[in-house]
PDB file of C-alpha atoms in Angstrom:
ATOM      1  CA  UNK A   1     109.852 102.975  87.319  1.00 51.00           C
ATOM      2  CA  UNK A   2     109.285 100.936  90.391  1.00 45.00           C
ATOM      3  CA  UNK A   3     111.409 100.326  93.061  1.00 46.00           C
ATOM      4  CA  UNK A   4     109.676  98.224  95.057  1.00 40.00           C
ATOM      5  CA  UNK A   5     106.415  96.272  95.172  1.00 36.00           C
ATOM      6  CA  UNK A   6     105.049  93.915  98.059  1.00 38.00           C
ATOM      7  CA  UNK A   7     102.320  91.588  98.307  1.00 36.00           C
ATOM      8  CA  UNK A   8      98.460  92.869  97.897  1.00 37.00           C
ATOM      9  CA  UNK A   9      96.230  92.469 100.743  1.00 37.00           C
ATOM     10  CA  UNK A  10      92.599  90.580  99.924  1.00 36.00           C
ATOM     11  CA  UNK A  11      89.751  92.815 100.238  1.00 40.00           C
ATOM     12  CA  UNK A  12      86.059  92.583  99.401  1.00 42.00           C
ATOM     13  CA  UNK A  13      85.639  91.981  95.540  1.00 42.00           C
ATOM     14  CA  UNK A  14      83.547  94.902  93.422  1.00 42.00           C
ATOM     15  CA  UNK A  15      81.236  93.948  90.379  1.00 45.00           C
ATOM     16  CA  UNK A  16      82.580  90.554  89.027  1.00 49.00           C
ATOM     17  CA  UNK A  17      86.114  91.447  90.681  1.00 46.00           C
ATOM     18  CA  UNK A  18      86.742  88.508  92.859  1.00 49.00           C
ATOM     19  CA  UNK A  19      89.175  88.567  95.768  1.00 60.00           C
ATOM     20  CA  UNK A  20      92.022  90.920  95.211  1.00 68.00           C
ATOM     21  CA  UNK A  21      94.539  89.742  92.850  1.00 72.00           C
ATOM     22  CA  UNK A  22      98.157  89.601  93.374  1.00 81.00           C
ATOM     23  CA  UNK A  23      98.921  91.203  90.028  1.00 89.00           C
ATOM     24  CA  UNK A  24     102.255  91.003  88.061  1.00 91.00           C
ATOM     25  CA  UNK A  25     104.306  94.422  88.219  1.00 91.00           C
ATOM     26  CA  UNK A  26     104.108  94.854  84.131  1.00 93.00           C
ATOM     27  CA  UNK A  27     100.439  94.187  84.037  1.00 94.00           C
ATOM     28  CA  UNK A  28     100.206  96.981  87.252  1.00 93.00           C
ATOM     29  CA  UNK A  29     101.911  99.146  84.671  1.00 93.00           C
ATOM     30  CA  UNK A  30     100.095  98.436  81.898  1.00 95.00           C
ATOM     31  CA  UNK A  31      96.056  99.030  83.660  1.00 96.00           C
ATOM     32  CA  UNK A  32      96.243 102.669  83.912  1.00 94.00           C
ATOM     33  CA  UNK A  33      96.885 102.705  79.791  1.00 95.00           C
ATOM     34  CA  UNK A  34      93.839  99.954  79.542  1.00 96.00           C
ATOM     35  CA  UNK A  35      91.686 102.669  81.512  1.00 96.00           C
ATOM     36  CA  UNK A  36      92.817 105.614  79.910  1.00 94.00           C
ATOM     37  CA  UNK A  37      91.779 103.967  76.168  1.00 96.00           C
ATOM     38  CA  UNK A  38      88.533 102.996  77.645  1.00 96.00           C
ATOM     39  CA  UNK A  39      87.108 105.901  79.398  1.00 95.00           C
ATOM     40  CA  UNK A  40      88.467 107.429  75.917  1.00 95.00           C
ATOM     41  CA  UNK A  41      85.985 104.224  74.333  1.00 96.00           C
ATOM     42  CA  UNK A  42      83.038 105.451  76.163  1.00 94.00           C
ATOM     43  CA  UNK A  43      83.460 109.166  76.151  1.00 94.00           C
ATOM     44  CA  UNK A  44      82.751 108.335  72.195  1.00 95.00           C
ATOM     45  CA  UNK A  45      80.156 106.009  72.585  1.00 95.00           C
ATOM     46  CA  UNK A  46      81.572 102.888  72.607  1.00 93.00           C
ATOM     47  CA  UNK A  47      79.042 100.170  74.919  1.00 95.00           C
ATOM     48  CA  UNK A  48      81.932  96.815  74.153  1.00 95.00           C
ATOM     49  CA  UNK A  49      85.296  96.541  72.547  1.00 95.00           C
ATOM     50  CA  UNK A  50      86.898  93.882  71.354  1.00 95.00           C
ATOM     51  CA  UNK A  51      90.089  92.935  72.871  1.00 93.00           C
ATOM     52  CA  UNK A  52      91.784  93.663  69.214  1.00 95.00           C
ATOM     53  CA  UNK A  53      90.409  97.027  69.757  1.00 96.00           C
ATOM     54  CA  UNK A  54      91.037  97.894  73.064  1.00 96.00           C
ATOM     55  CA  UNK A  55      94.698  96.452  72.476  1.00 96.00           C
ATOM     56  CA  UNK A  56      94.984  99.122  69.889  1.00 96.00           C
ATOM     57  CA  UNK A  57      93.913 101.877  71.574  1.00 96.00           C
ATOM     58  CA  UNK A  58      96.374 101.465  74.511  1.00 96.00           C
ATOM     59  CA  UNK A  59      99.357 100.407  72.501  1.00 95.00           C
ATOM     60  CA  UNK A  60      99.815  97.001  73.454  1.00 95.00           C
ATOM     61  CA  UNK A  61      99.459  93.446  71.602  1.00 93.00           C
ATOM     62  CA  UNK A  62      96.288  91.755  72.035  1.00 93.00           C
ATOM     63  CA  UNK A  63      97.861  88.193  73.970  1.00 93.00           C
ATOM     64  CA  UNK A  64      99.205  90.373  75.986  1.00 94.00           C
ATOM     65  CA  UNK A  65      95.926  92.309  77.349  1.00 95.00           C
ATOM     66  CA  UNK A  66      93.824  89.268  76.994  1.00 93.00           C
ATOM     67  CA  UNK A  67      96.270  87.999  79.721  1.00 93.00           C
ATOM     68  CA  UNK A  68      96.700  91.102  81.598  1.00 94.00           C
ATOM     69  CA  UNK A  69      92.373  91.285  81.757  1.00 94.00           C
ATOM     70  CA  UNK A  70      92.433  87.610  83.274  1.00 91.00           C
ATOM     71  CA  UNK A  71      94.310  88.074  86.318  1.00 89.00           C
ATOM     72  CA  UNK A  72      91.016  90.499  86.601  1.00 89.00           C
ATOM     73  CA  UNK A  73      88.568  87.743  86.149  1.00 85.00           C
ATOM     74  CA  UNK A  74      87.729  89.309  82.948  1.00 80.00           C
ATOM     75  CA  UNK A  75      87.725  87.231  79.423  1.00 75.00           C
ATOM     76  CA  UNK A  76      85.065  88.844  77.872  1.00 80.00           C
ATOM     77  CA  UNK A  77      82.362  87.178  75.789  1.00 84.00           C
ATOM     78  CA  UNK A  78      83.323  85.474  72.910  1.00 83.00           C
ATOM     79  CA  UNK A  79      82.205  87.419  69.396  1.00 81.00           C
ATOM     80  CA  UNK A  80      81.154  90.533  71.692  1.00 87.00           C
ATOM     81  CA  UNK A  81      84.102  91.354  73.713  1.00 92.00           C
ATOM     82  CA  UNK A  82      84.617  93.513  76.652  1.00 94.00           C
ATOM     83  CA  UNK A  83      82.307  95.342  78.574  1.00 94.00           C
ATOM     84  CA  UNK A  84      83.051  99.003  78.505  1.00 96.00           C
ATOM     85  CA  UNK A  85      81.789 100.256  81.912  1.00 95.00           C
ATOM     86  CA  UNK A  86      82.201  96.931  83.381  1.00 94.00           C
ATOM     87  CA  UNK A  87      86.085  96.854  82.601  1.00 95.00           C
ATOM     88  CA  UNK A  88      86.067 100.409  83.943  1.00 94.00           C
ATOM     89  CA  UNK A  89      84.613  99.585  87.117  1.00 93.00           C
ATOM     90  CA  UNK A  90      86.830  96.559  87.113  1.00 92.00           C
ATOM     91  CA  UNK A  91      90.310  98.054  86.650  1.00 94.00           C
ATOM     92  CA  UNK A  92      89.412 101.434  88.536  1.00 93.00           C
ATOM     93  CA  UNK A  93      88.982  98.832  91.582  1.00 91.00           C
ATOM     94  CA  UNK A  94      91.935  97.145  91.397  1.00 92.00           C
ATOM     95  CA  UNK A  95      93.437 100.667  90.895  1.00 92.00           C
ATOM     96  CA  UNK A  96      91.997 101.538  94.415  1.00 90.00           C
ATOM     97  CA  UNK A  97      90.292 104.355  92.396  1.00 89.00           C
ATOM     98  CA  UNK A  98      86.722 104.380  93.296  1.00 84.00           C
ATOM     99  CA  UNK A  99      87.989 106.345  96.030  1.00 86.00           C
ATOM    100  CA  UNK A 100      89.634 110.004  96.291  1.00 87.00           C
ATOM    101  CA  UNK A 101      93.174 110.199  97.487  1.00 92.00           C
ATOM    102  CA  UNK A 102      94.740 113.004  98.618  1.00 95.00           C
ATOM    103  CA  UNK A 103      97.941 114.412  97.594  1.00 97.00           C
ATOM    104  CA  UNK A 104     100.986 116.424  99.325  1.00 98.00           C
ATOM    105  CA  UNK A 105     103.352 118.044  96.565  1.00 98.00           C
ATOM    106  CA  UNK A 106     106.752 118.850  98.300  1.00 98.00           C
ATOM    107  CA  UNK A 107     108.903 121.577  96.280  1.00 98.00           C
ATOM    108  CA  UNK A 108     107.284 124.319  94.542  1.00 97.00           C
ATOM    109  CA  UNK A 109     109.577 125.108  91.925  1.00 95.00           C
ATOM    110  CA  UNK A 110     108.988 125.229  88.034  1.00 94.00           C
ATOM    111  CA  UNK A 111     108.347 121.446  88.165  1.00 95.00           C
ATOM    112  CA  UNK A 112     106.107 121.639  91.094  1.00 95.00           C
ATOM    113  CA  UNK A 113     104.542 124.696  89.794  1.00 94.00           C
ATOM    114  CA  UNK A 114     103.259 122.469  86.706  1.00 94.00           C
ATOM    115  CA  UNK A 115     102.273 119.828  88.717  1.00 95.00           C
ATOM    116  CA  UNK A 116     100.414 121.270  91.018  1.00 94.00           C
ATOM    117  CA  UNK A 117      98.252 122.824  87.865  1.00 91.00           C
ATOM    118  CA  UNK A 118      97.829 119.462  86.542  1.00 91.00           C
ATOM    119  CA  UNK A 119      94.560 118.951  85.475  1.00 87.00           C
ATOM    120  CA  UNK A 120      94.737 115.129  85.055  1.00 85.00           C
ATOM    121  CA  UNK A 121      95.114 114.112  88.624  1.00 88.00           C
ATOM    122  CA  UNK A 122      91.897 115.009  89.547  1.00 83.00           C
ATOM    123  CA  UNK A 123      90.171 113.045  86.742  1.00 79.00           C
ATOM    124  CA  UNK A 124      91.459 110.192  87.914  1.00 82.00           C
ATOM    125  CA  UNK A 125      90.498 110.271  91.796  1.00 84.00           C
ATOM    126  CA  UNK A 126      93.648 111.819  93.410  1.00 93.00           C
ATOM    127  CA  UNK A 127      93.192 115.832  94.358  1.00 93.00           C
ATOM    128  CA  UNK A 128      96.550 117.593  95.371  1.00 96.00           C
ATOM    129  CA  UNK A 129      95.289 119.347  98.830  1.00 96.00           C
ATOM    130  CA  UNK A 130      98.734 120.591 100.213  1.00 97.00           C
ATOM    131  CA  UNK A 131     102.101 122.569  98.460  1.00 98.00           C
ATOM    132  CA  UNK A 132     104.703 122.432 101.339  1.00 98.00           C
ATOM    133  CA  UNK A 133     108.204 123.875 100.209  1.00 98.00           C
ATOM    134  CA  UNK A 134     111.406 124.720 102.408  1.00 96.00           C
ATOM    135  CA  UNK A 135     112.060 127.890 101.088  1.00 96.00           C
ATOM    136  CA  UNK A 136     110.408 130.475 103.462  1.00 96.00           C
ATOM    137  CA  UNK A 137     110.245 133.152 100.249  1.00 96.00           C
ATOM    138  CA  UNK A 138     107.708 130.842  98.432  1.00 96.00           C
ATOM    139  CA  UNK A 139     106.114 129.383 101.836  1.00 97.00           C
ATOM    140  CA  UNK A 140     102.438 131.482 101.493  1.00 96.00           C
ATOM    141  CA  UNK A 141     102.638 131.987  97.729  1.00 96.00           C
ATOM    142  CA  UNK A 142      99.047 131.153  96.215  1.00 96.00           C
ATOM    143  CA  UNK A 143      99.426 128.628  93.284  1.00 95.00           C
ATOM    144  CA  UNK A 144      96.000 127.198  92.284  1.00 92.00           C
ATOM    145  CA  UNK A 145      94.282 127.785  94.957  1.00 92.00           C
ATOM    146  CA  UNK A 146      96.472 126.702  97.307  1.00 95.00           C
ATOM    147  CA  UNK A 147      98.641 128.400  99.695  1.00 97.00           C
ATOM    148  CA  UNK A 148     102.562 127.252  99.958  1.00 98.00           C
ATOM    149  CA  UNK A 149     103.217 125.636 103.815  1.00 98.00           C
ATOM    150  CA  UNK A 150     106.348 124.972 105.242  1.00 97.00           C
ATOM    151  CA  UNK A 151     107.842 121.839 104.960  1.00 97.00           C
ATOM    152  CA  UNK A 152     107.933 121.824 108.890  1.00 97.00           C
ATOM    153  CA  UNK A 153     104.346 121.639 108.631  1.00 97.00           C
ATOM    154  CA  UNK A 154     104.076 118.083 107.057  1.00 97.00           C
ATOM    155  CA  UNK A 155     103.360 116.267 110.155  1.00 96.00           C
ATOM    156  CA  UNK A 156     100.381 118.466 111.385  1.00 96.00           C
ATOM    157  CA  UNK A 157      99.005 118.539 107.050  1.00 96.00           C
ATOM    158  CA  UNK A 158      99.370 114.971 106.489  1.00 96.00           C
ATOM    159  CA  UNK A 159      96.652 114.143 109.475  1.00 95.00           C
ATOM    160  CA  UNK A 160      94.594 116.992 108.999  1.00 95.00           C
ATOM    161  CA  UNK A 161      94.416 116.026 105.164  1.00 95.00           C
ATOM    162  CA  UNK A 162      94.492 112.175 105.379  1.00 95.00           C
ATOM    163  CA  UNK A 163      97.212 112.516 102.703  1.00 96.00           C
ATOM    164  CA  UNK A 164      97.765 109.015 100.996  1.00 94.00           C
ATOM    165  CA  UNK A 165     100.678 109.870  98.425  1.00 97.00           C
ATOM    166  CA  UNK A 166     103.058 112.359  98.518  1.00 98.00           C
ATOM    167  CA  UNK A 167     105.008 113.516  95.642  1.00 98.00           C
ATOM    168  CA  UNK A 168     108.431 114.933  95.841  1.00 98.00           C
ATOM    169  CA  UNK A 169     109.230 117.694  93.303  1.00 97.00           C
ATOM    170  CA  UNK A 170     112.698 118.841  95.200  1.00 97.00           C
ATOM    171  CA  UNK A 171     116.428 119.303  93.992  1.00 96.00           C
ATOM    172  CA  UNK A 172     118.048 115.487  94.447  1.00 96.00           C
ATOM    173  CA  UNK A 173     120.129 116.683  97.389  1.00 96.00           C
ATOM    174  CA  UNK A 174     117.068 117.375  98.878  1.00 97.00           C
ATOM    175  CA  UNK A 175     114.647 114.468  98.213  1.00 97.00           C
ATOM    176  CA  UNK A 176     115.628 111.992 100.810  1.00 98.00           C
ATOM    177  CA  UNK A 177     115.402 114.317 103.675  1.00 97.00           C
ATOM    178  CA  UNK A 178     111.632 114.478 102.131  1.00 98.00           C
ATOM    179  CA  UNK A 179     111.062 111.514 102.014  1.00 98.00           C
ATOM    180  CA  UNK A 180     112.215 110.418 105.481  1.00 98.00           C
ATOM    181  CA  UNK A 181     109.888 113.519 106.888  1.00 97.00           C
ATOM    182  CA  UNK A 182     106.791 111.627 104.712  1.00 97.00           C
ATOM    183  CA  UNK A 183     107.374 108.151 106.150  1.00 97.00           C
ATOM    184  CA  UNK A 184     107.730 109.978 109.673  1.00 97.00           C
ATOM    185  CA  UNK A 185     104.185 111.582 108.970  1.00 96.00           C
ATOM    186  CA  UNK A 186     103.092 108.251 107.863  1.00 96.00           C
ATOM    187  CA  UNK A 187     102.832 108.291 104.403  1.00 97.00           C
ATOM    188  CA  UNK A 188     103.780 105.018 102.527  1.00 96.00           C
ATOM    189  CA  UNK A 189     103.312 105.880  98.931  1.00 97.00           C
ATOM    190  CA  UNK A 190     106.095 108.299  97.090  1.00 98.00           C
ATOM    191  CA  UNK A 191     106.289 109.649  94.150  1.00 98.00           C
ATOM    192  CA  UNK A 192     109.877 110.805  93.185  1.00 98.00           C
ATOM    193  CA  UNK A 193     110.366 113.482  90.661  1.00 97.00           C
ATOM    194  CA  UNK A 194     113.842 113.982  91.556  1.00 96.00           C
ATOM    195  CA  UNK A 195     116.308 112.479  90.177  1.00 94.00           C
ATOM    196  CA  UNK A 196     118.074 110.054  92.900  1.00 95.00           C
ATOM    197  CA  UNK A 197     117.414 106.412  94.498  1.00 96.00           C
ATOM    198  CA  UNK A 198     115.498 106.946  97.413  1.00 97.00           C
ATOM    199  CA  UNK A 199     115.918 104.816 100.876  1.00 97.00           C
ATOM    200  CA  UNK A 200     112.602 103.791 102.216  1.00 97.00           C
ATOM    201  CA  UNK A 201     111.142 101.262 104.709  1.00 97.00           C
ATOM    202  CA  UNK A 202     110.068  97.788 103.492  1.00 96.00           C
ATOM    203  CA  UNK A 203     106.058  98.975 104.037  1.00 96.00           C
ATOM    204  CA  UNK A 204     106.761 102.265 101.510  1.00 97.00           C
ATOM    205  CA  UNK A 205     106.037 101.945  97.648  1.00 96.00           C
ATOM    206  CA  UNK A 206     107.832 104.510  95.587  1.00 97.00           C
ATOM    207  CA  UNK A 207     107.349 105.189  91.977  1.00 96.00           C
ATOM    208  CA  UNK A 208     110.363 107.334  90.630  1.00 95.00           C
ATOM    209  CA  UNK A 209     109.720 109.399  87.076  1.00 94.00           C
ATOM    210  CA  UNK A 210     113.040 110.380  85.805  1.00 92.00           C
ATOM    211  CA  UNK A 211     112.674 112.015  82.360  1.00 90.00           C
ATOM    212  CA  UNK A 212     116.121 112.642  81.523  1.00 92.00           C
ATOM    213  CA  UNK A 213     116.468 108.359  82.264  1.00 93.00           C
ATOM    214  CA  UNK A 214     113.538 107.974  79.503  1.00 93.00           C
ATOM    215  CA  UNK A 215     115.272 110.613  77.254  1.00 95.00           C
ATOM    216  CA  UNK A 216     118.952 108.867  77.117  1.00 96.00           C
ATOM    217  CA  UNK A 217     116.579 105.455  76.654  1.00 95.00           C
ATOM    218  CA  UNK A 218     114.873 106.899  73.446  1.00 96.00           C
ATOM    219  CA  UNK A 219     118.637 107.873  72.318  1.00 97.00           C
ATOM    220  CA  UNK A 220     119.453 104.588  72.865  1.00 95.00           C
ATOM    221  CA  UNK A 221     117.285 102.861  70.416  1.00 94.00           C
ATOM    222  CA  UNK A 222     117.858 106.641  68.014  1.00 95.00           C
ATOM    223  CA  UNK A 223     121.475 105.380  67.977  1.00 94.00           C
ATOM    224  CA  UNK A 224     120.643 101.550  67.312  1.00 92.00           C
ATOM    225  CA  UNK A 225     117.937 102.779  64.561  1.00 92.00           C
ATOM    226  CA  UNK A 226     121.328 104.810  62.891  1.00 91.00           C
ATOM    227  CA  UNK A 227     123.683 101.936  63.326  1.00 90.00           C
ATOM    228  CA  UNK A 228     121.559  99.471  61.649  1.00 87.00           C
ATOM    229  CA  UNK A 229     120.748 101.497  58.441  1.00 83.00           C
ATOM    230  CA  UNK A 230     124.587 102.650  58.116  1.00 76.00           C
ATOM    231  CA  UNK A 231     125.151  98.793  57.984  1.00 74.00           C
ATOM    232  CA  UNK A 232     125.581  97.120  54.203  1.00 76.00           C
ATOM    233  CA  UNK A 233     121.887  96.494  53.467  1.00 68.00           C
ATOM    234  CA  UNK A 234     120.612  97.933  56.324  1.00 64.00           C
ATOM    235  CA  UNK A 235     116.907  98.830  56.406  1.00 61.00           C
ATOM    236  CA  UNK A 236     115.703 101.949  56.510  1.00 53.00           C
ATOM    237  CA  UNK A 237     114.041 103.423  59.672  1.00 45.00           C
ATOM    238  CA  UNK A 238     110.596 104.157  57.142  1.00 49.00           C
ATOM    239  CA  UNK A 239     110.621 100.545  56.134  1.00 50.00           C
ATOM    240  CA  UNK A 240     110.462  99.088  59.339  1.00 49.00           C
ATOM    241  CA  UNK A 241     107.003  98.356  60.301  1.00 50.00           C
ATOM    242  CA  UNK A 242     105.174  99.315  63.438  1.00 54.00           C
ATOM    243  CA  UNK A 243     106.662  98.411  66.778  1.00 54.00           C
ATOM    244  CA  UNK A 244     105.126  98.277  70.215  1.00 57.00           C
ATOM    245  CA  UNK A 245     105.708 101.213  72.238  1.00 59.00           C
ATOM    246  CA  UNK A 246     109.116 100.802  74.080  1.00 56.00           C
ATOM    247  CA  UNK A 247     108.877  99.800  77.367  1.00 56.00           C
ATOM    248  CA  UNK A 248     105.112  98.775  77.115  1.00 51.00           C
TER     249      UNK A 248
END
């Protein structure tokens, strides 16, 4: 969930990636699935996909990455279709991926615990290089490899570390306090694992992950799947066919 965006600045293009797009927020949403399937295409040998393919394997309808990939520049070739390691290049561009970005995790409780073991971040380019937590009992505690810091020690970490994102894994009483220290130290992208609306400056991106939000939207559509089969002829939930991922 986003709760801002603003307006991409041009930079030098990569491959056939022309000038830098000004993508829409979905299709933002939607690359990170598009890479996942194809570094998943190549790991198994896959050179091209079509876009029927590649559609499939991140969980989307074909129109809708064929119009996604164009805001890239890329339309494939016709009876071929994508470029494997060419889309890869492409998307992990626009993703600002082709370079490492380091990470501050704030809160070092069961939640932060598990992220901070996380071994998909580094996969992808980002590499968690600081644990910072307000509670002096954990501040020293070696988790991964790292050793806990005070949160009064954000300032000094964030330019010794160069950190780029920092993710809050706090209480929600907590979080803004956290997040006004990380603007202070100059960090302008957030991500908020706690579960509260944060207040940010117009030049700071946050990203907030609430699960118990996506768990009362899957009982949503539980409860519309149970209302429609208790109607007269309603149809079971085995008939239906296949649906789009919700949200995608």
């Amino acid at each position: 969930m986003s709760q801002q965006r603003h307006g991409s600045t041009p930079g030098s293009g990569s491959g056939n990636v022309p000038a830098f797009p000004d993508l829409p927020e979905a299709t933002i949403a939607r690359l990170p699935e598009y890479l996942r399937a194809l570094h998943n295409l190549g790991e198994g040998g896959s050179d091209t996909i079509s876009s029927e393919g590649l559609a499939a394997a991140a969980g989307v309808n074909s129109a809708k990455l064929r119009k996604d990939l164009s805001h890239l520049g890329s339309y494939g070739t016709r009876g071929v279709g994508y470029d494997v390691a060419l889309l890869i290049e492409q998307i992990e561009y626009v993703l600002g991926l082709d370079q490492r970005r380091a990470v501050c995790l704030v809160g070092v409780g069961n939640l932060g615990h598990a992220l901070a073991g996380y071994d998909g971040f580094a996969s992808r380019g980002f590499k968690i290089v600081a644990l910072l937590d307000a509670d002096e009992a954990k501040v020293g505690e070696v988790i991964h490899g790292l050793a806990v810091r005070h949160i009064d020690e954000l300032a000094q970490v964030a330019v010794e570390e160069s950190i780029a994102i920092g993710v809050i894994a706090t209480p929600a009483g907590a979080a803004q306090a956290v997040a006004d220290e990380l603007v202070a130290a100059g960090v302008t992208s957030i991500l908020n694992f706690a579960p509260c609306v944060l207040s940010v400056p117009a030049n700071v991106d946050v990203r907030k992950v609430d699960l118990a939000i996506e768990l009362q939207i899957l009982s949503f559509h539980e409860h519309r799947k149970a209302t429609l089969t208790a109607l007269p002829g309603g149809r079971s939930a085995t008939g239906a066919g296949n649906q789009e991922a919700v949200g995608s």
